[in-house]
Structure formats: C-alpha cells, structure tokens
Coordinates of C-alpha atoms and ligand atoms in Angstrom, one line a residue:
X1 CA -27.0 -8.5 25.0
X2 CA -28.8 -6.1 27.4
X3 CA -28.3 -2.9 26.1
X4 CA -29.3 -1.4 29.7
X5 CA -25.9 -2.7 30.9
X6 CA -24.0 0.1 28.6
X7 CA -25.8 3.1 30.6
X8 CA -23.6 3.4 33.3
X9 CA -20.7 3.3 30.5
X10 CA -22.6 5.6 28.3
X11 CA -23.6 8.6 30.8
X12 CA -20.3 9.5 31.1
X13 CA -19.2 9.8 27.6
X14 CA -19.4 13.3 26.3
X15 CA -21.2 14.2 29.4
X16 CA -19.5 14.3 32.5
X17 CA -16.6 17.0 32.8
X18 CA -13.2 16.3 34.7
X19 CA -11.2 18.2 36.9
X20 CA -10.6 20.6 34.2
X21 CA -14.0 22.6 33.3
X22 CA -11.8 23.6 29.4
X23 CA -12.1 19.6 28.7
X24 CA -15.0 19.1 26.3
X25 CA -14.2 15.3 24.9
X26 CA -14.6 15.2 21.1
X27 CA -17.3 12.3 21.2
X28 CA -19.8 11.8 19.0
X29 CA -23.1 11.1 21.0
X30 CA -23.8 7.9 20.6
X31 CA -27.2 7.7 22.5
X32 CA -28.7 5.9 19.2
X33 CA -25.2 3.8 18.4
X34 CA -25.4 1.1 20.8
X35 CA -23.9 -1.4 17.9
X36 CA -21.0 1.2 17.9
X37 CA -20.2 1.9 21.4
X38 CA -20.4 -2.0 21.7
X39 CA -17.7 -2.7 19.3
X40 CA -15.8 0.4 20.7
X41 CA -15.8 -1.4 24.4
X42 CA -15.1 -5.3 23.1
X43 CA -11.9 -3.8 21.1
X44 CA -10.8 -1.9 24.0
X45 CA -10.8 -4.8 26.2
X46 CA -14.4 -5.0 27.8
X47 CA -15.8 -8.2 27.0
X48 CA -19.7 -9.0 26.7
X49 CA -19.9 -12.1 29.1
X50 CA -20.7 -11.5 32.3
X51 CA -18.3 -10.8 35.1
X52 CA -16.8 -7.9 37.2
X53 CA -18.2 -4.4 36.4
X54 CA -16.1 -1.6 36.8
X55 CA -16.4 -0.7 40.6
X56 CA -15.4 -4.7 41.1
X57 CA -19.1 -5.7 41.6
X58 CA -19.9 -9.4 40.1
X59 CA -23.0 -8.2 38.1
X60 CA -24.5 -10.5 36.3
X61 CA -24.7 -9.4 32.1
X62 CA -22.3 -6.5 33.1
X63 CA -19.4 -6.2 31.2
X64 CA -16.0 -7.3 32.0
X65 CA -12.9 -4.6 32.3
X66 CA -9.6 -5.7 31.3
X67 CA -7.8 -6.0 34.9
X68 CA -5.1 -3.5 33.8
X69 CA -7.7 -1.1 32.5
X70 CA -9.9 -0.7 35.6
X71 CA -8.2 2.3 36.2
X72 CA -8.6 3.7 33.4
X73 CA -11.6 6.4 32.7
X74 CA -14.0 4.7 30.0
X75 CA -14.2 7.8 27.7
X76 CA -10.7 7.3 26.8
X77 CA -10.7 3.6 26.8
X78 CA -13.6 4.8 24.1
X79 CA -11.6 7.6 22.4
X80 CA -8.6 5.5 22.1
X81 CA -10.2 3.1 20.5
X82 CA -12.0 5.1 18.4
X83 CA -9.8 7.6 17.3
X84 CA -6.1 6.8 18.2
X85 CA -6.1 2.8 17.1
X86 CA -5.9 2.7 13.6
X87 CA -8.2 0.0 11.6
X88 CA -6.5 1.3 8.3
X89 CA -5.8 -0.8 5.2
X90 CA -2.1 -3.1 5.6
X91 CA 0.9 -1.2 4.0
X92 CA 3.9 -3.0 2.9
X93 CA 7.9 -1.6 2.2
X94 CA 7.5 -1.1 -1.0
X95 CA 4.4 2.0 -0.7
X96 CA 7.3 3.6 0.5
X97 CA 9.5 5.1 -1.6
X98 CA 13.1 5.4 -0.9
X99 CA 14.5 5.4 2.4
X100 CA 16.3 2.2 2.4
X101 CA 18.7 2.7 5.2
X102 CA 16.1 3.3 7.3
X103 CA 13.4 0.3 5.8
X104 CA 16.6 -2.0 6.5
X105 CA 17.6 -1.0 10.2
X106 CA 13.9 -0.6 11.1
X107 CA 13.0 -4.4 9.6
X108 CA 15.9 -5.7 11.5
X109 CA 16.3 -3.9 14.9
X110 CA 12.2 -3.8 15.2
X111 CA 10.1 -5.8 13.2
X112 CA 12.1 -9.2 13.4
X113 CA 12.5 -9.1 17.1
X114 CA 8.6 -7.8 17.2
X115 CA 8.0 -11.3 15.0
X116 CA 10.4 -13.2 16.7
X117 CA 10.6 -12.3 20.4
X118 CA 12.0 -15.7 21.0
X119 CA 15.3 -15.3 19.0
X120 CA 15.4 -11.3 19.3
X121 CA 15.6 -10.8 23.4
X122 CA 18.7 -10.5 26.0
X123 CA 21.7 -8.5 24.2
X124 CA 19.2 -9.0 20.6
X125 CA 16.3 -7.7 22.6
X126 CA 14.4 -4.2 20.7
X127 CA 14.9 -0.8 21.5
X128 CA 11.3 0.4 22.8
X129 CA 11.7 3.9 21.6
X130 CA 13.0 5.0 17.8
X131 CA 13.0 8.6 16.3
X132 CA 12.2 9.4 13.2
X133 CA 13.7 12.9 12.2
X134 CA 13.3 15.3 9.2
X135 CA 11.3 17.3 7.0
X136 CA 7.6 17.5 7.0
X137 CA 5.7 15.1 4.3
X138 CA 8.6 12.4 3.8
X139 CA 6.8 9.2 4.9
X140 CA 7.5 8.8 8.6
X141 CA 4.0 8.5 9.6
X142 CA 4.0 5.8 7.0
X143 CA 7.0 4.1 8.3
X144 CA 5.2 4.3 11.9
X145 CA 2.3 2.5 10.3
X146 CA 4.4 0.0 8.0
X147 CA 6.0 -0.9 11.3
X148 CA 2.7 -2.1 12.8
X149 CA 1.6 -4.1 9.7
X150 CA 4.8 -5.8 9.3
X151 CA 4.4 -6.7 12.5
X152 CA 1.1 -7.7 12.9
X153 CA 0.9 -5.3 15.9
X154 CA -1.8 -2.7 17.3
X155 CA -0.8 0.6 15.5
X156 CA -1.8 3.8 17.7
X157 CA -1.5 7.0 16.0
X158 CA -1.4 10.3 18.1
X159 CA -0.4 14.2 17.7
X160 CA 1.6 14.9 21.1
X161 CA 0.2 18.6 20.3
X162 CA -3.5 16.9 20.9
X163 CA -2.3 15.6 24.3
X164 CA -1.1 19.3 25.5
X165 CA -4.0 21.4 23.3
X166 CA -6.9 19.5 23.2
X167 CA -6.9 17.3 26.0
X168 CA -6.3 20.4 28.6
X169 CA -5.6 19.1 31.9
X170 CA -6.2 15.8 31.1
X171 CA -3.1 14.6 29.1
X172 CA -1.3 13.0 31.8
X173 CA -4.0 10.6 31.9
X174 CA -4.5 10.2 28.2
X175 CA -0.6 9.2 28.1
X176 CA -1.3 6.8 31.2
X177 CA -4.6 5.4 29.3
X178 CA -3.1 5.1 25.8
X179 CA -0.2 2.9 27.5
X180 CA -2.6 0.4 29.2
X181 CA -4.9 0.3 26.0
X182 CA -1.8 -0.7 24.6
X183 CA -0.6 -3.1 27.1
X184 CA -4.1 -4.8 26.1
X185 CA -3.1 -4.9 22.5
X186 CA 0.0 -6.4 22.5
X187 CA 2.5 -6.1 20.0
X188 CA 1.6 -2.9 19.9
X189 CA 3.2 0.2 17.9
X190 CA 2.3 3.7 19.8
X191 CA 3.4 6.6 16.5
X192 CA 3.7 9.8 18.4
X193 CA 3.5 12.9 16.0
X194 CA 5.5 16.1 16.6
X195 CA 6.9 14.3 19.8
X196 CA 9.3 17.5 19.9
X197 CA 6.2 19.4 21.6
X198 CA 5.7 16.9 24.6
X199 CA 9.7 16.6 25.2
X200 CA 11.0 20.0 24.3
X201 CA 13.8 21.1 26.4
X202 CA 12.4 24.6 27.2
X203 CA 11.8 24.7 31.1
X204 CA 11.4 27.9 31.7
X205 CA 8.1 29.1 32.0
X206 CA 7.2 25.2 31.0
X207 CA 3.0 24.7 32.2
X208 CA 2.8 22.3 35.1
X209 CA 0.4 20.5 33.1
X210 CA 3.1 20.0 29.9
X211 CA 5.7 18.7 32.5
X212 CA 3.5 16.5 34.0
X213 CA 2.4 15.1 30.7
X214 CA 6.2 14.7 29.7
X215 CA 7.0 12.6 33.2
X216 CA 3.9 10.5 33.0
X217 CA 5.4 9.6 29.2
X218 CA 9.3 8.7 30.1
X219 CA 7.5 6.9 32.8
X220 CA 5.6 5.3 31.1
X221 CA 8.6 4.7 28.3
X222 CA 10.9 3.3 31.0
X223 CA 8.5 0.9 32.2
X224 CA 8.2 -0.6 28.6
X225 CA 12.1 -0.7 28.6
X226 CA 11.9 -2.4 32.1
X227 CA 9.1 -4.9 31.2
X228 CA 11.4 -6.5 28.0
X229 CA 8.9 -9.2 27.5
X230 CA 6.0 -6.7 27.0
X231 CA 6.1 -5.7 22.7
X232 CA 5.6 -2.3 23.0
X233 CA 7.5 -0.2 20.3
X234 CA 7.4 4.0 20.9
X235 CA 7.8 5.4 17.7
X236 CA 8.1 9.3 17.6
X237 CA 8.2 11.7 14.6
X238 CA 9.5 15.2 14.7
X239 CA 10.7 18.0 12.3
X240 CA 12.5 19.8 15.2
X241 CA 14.5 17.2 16.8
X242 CA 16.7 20.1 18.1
X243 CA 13.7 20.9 20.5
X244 CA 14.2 17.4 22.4
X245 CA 15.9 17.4 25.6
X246 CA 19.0 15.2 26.6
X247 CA 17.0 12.8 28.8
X248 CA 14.2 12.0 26.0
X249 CA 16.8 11.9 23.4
X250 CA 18.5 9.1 25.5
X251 CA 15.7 7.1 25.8
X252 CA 14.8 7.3 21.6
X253 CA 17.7 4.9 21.2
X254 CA 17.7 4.8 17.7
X255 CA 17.3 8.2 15.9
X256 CA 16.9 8.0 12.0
X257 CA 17.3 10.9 9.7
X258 CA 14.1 10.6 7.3
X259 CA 15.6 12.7 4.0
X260 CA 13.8 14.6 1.4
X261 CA 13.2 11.5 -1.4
X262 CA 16.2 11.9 -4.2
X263 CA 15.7 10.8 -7.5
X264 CA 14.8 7.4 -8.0
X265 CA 12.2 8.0 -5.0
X266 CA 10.4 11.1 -6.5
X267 CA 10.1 9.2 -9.8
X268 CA 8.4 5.9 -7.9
X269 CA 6.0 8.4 -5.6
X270 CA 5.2 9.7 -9.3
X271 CA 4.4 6.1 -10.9
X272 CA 3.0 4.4 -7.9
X273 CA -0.1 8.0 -8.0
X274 CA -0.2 8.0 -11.5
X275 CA -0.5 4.2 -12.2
X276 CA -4.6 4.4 -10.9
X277 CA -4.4 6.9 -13.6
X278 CA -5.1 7.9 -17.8
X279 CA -1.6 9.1 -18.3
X280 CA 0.7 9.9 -20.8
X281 CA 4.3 10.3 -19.8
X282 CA 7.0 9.2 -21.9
X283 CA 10.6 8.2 -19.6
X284 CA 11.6 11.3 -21.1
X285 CA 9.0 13.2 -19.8
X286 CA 9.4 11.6 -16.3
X287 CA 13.1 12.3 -16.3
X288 CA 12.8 16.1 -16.9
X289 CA 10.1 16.1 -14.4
X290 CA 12.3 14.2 -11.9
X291 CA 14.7 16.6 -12.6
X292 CA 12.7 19.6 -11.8
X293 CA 11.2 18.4 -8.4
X294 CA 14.9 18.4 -6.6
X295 CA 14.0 19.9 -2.9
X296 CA 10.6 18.1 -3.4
X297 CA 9.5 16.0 -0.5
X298 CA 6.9 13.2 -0.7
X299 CA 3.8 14.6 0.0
X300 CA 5.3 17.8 -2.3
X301 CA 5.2 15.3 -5.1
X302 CA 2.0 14.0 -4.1
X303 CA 0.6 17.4 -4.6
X304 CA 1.8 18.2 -7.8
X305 CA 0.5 14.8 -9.2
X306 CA -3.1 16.0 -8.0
X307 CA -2.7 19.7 -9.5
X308 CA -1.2 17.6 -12.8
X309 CA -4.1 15.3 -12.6
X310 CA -6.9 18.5 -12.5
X311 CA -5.0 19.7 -15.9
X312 CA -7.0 17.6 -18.2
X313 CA -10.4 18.4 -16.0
X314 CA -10.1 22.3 -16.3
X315 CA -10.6 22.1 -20.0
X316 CA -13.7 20.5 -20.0
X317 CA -17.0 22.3 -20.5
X318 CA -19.5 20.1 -19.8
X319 CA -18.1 18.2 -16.5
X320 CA -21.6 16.7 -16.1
X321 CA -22.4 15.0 -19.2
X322 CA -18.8 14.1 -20.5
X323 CA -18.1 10.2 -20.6
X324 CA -15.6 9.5 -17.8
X325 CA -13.4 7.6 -20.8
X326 CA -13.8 10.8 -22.5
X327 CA -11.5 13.0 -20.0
X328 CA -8.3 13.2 -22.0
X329 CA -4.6 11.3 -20.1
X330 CA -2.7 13.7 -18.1
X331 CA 0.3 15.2 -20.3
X332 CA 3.6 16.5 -19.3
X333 CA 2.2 20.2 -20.2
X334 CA 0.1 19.5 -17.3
X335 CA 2.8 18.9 -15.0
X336 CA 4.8 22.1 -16.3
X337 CA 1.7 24.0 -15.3
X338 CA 1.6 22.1 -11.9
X339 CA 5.5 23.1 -11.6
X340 CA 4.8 27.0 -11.7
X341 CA 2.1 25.8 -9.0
X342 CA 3.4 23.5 -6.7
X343 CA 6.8 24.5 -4.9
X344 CA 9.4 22.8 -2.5
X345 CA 8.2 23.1 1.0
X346 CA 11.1 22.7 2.6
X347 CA 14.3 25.5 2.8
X348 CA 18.3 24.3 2.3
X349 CA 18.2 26.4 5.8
X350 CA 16.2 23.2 7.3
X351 CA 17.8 20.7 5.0
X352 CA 21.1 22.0 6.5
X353 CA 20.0 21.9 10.7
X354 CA 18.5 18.1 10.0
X355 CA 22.0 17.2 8.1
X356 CA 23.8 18.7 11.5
X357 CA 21.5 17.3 14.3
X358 CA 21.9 13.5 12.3
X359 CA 25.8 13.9 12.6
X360 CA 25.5 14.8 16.1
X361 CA 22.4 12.1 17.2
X362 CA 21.6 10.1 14.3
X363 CA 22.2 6.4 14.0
X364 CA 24.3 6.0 11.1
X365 CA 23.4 7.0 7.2
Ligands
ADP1 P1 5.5 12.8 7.5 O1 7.0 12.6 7.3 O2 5.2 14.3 7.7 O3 4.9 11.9 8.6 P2 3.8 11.3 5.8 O4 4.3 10.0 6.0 O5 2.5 11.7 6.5 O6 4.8 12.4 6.2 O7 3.6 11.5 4.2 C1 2.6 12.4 3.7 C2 2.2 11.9 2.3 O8 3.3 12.1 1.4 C3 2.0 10.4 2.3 O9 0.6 10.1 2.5 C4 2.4 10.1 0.8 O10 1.3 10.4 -0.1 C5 3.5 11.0 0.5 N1 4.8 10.5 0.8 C6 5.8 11.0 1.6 N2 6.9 10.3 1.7 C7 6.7 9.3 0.9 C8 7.5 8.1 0.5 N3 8.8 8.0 0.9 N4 6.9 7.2 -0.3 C9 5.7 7.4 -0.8 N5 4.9 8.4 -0.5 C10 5.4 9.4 0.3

C-alpha cells in the first residue's frame, strides 16, 4: 500500500477548521499511525484497491469512497468510526438483569424482523425508531447494545449532548454523516443517549444550530422509515422523556418504560459482579441485602458491589507484598458498610413522573 495516497485524507484530520472557528475535532494525530488511519478508512467504507478518489478522479492506488459517502467530510467518516462504532465484546439477554417485558417486545418487534427481514416486512415490517425511558443507570444503553449483537448489526453509540456541545456548528452534519456511515453498515443499530436534548420541545429561544440539528435527524429518521428495506434501527435513551416534543414522540413508535430493577433483578446484578469474586454471602445474607437496596437502580447496585468489594482491601497493611489468595472474601459486614455509603440515586418524585409519562406514551407494561 502507498502510504502517500493517505495524505490528502490525512491533512485534513485534526487540521483543517470548518465553518465554525469553536470546532476543534477530538482526533488524535495520527501523523505516525498510518496502520491506524488505514483500518479506520477500510471500516468506514474506503477500500484499498484502486479506483475513484474523492473528487471523482480515477487515480490509480487511491482509495475508493463508498458512493453514498462521497459527500461525506472524511474526519467524520474517521470519528465515526473511531469513536461512535462500537467494536465492544457481544452481550447476550441474560447480562441483563430484569426487564423482561421489555427483552420480549424488543426480541420480537426488532431483533427477529432485523434477522429475518424476509418474514418480518409489509404489516410485520420494524418500527425504525424505539424509546427507551427511565431512570439513569437501569441498563438501556445495554439494551441498545444487546440489540446490535442479537442482531448481528453495526452498533453506533452517541450522546445527542455531544452533537449540540461538542460538535458546535457542525452537528447537522455529524447527524447526516453518522446516517450514511450507517447506511454503509447495514443492519445497523444507531443508540442515541439523552435523545431528550436534541428533540426537546422548548422553542423559544431554541439555537438555530439545535433546530437545525433536530430537522436534519427526523429527516434523516423518516427517510429510514420510507426506505423499509434499509435495516436501520434508531434507538434513543432518555431520563426526561417529558422534554420530547409531539412530532419526535410520534416518530419513536414504540416507547418502553425501563424501571428501577426489583427484587429478583438487584439480587442477579449482585451475583452476576460478585461471581469473578472471593465472596462469602450466605442466601440469607443476600436476601437482607436485597431487601435493603429497594430504590436501587443497576448501576446503584453496581456501586455498592465495588465499595463492598474495597472492604476486605482497606484492612490490609502491606497491599504490596500480600499474596493475592491472601486478601480475605468479601463479607456481608462489608456490604452493611457499603450501605451507609452508597445511596439510591433516584427520588419517588422521579419514580412517580416516569410512572405518569408510561401511562400517557408508553407501550404497554
Ligand atoms: P442507562 O440506563 O443509564 O443507559 P446503563 O445501561 O449504562 O444505564 O447501565 C449502567 C451500568 O449499570 C451497567 O454497565 C451495569 O453495570 C449496571 N446495570 C444497570 N442496569 C442493569 C441491568 N438491568 N442488568 C445488569 N446490569 C445493569
């Protein structure tokens, strides 16, 4: 490979400013990483044989652009590969704890038809937008992934508060770029964080730059639902789905409340951590701590198991010489200690407004 035929590609990375003088892209230079930059351009469609370059020229040893990406500014063909598509370990239904009306709907209305697009199309076909709805730290951003392994489809990952903070003047064209990326992936899952921030309803005194950003996405949405061939899911998360306008709300067909975890759930979070762990719990034990976590939401629980787990570490001495087998099993005193420690993180206030907005715009419990 002629590594000459990546400078064109490579001097705007990092380098070149847009429109907006605020936009600094968050790229690593990669002047020494040719290896890198290469794998970054072959997964986001370039190819190494030769072909087109990106003005259209036949170049001989040039790389070849993805029709449907020519468009598309390189730095965030790079980015988006880089950064937004997740190469993350596979996760299956059961690392998630709980949440079995939503597992079950999701597996059927978007994971068999993303599997089976030949049964699952006409009156069967998907919806291409879901929203997932609820407190903070219950496992939707692990649904959004679960979705994309199940499916054997391109997971993207993205905070919609990155597309209207850090991308300043640019995240119209982040929204239109991520789409096409997509469209290059296909089946591909696109996991929208905090989605409430880039289709709130407030208008008034709403930045020209934020509105834009939210047309260029129900575009963008619409022309997934148009195209019903093309297996693109929208997934969005939110823990103010009272922030969502009427029109985005329409287009999120399916809206699932994601609860706090209850019982059962709080004591698998607790066994699935400590399993990798020298523990020793009896049932008893677990139940009273099961007991005392009500309010607790996943990644609550996942924090007390780590202050639990730094229990047997604190009363150690000699932290550098000690025997790893020597570090005594994490005790239930531990966890009563972690308790004082490690509270609920969400209020019955919220509880009660997620309760109220599923009644009004959820689908089903
Ligand atoms: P959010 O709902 O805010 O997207 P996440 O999916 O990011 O929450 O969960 C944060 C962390 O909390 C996870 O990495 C995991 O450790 C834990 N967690 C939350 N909910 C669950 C669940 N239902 N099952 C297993 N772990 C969970």
């Amino acid at each position: 490979i002629n590594n000459s035929m990546y400078g064109s590609t490579r001097k705007t990375l990092g380098t070149r400013r847009g429109p907006s003088r605020q936009f600094i892209p968050p790229v690593l230079d990669r002047d020494d990483d040719d290896d890198e930059l290469q794998r970054g351009n072959a997964m986001a469609g370039y190819s190494n044989h030769s072909g087109k370059n990106q003005s259209g020229k036949v170049a001989s040893g040039d790389p070849e652009v993805d029709e449907r990406l020519k468009n598309i500014e390189p730095k965030m063909i790079e980015l988006i590969t880089n950064e937004i598509m997740d190469h993350g370990p596979p996760l299956s239904w059961d690392d998630i704890a709980g949440l079995e009306f939503a597992k079950n709907v999701i597996k059927e209305i978007v994971v068999w038809p993303m599997l089976r697009p030949d049964i699952f199309k006409g009156l069967r076909g998907p919806p291409k937008g879901i929203l997932l709805f609820g407190p903070p730290g219950t496992g939707k951003t692990l649904i959004g992934k679960c979705i994309a392994s199940q499916s054997k489809a391109t997971f993207f990952s993205i905070s919609a508060s990155s597309l209207t903070s850090k991308w300043v003047g640019e995240g119209e064209k982040m929204v239109r770029a991520l789409f096409a990326v997509a469209r290059c992936h296909l089946p591909a899952v696109i996991f929208i964080d905090e989605i409430d921030s880039l289709l709130s309803q407030r208008t008034d005194g709403e930045h020209d730059a934020s509105r834009r950003i939210k047309t260029e996405f129900l575009v963008q949405l619409d022309g997934a639902t148009t195209n019903s061939d093309e297996r693109i899911l929208v997934v969005g998360a939110t823990n103010r789905p009272q922030e969502i306008d009427e029109a985005a709300r329409r287009r999120l067909v399916k809206r699932l409340y994601i609860p706090l975890p209850d019982a059962g759930a709080r004591e698998q979070i607790m066994h699935s951590l400590l399993s990798q762990q020298k523990c020793s719990l009896s049932q008893e034990d677990v139940n009273t701590i099961v007991q005392h976590t009500h309010g607790y939401s996943g990644s609550d629980m996942a924090n007390l198991c780590r202050e639990a787990a730094l229990g047997p570490i604190r009363s150690i001495t000699d932290i550098e010489f000690i025997d790893a087998d020597q570090v005594r099993p994490i005790l239930f005193k531990d966890f009563d200690e972690a308790l004082h420690q490690v509270r609920a993180s969400v209020s019955e206030k919220d509880l009660d407004l997620y309760i109220k907005w599923n009644r009004l715009y959820g689908s089903g419990t």
